[in-house]
Amino acid sequence: AQVEAIEVRRAVEFALELGITTATIEGDSDTIYKELINSNLSLALHRHLIQDVKLLVSSFDCISFTHIS
């Protein structure tokens, strides 16, 4: 799951670098999806990455996370 968390953080960072303020981030990791939409602090080993993403999303006007199969 750590690789997927890194990918999400990088996608969010890249969108911000491009000046995108509205986005939908899609991913196939159900674990990461659940951690991103959960308001509780993640206890996973990659929690620092999840927290980074949660902090970065405050810069968006609108952002959503979607789990795809």
CSV table of C-alpha atoms in Angstrom, one decimal:
chain,number,residue,atom,x,y,z
A,1,ALA,CA,0.0,0.0,0.0
A,2,GLN,CA,3.0,2.3,0.5
A,3,VAL,CA,3.6,2.5,-3.2
A,4,GLU,CA,0.0,3.5,-3.9
A,5,ALA,CA,0.2,6.1,-1.1
A,6,ILE,CA,3.3,7.6,-2.8
A,7,GLU,CA,1.5,7.6,-6.1
A,8,VAL,CA,-1.5,9.5,-4.7
A,9,ARG,CA,0.7,12.1,-3.0
A,10,ARG,CA,2.6,12.6,-6.2
A,11,ALA,CA,-0.6,13.0,-8.2
A,12,VAL,CA,-1.9,15.6,-5.8
A,13,GLU,CA,1.4,17.5,-5.8
A,14,PHE,CA,1.5,17.4,-9.6
A,15,ALA,CA,-2.0,18.7,-9.9
A,16,LEU,CA,-1.2,21.6,-7.6
A,17,GLU,CA,2.0,22.4,-9.5
A,18,LEU,CA,-0.1,22.6,-12.7
A,19,GLY,CA,-2.5,25.0,-10.9
A,20,ILE,CA,-5.4,22.5,-10.9
A,21,THR,CA,-7.9,23.3,-8.1
A,22,THR,CA,-10.6,20.8,-8.9
A,23,ALA,CA,-9.8,17.1,-9.3
A,24,THR,CA,-10.9,13.5,-8.9
A,25,ILE,CA,-8.1,11.2,-7.9
A,26,GLU,CA,-8.8,7.6,-8.9
A,27,GLY,CA,-7.0,4.5,-7.6
A,28,ASP,CA,-7.3,0.8,-7.3
A,29,SER,CA,-6.2,0.4,-3.7
A,30,ASP,CA,-9.2,0.1,-1.5
A,31,THR,CA,-6.9,0.4,1.6
A,32,ILE,CA,-5.6,3.8,0.5
A,33,TYR,CA,-9.1,5.0,-0.6
A,34,LYS,CA,-10.5,4.2,2.8
A,35,GLU,CA,-7.7,5.9,4.6
A,36,LEU,CA,-8.0,9.0,2.5
A,37,ILE,CA,-11.7,9.4,3.1
A,38,ASN,CA,-11.5,8.5,6.8
A,39,SER,CA,-11.2,11.6,9.1
A,40,ASN,CA,-9.3,9.6,11.7
A,41,LEU,CA,-5.6,9.4,11.9
A,42,SER,CA,-4.2,6.5,10.0
A,43,LEU,CA,-2.2,4.0,12.0
A,44,ALA,CA,-0.6,2.3,8.9
A,45,LEU,CA,3.1,2.4,8.2
A,46,HIS,CA,2.5,4.8,5.4
A,47,ARG,CA,0.4,7.2,7.6
A,48,HIS,CA,2.9,10.0,7.0
A,49,LEU,CA,2.0,9.8,3.3
A,50,ILE,CA,-1.7,9.8,4.0
A,51,GLN,CA,-1.3,12.8,6.3
A,52,ASP,CA,0.7,14.6,3.6
A,53,VAL,CA,-2.1,14.1,1.1
A,54,LYS,CA,-4.8,15.2,3.6
A,55,LEU,CA,-2.8,18.4,4.2
A,56,LEU,CA,-2.3,19.1,0.4
A,57,VAL,CA,-6.0,18.7,-0.4
A,58,SER,CA,-6.8,21.8,1.6
A,59,SER,CA,-5.3,23.7,-1.3
A,60,PHE,CA,-8.0,22.5,-3.7
A,61,ASP,CA,-11.4,24.1,-4.2
A,62,CYS,CA,-12.8,20.6,-4.7
A,63,ILE,CA,-11.2,17.2,-4.7
A,64,SER,CA,-12.5,13.7,-4.4
A,65,PHE,CA,-11.0,10.3,-4.2
A,66,THR,CA,-12.6,7.3,-6.1
A,67,HIS,CA,-11.8,3.6,-5.8
A,68,ILE,CA,-11.8,1.8,-9.1
A,69,SER,CA,-11.7,-1.9,-9.7
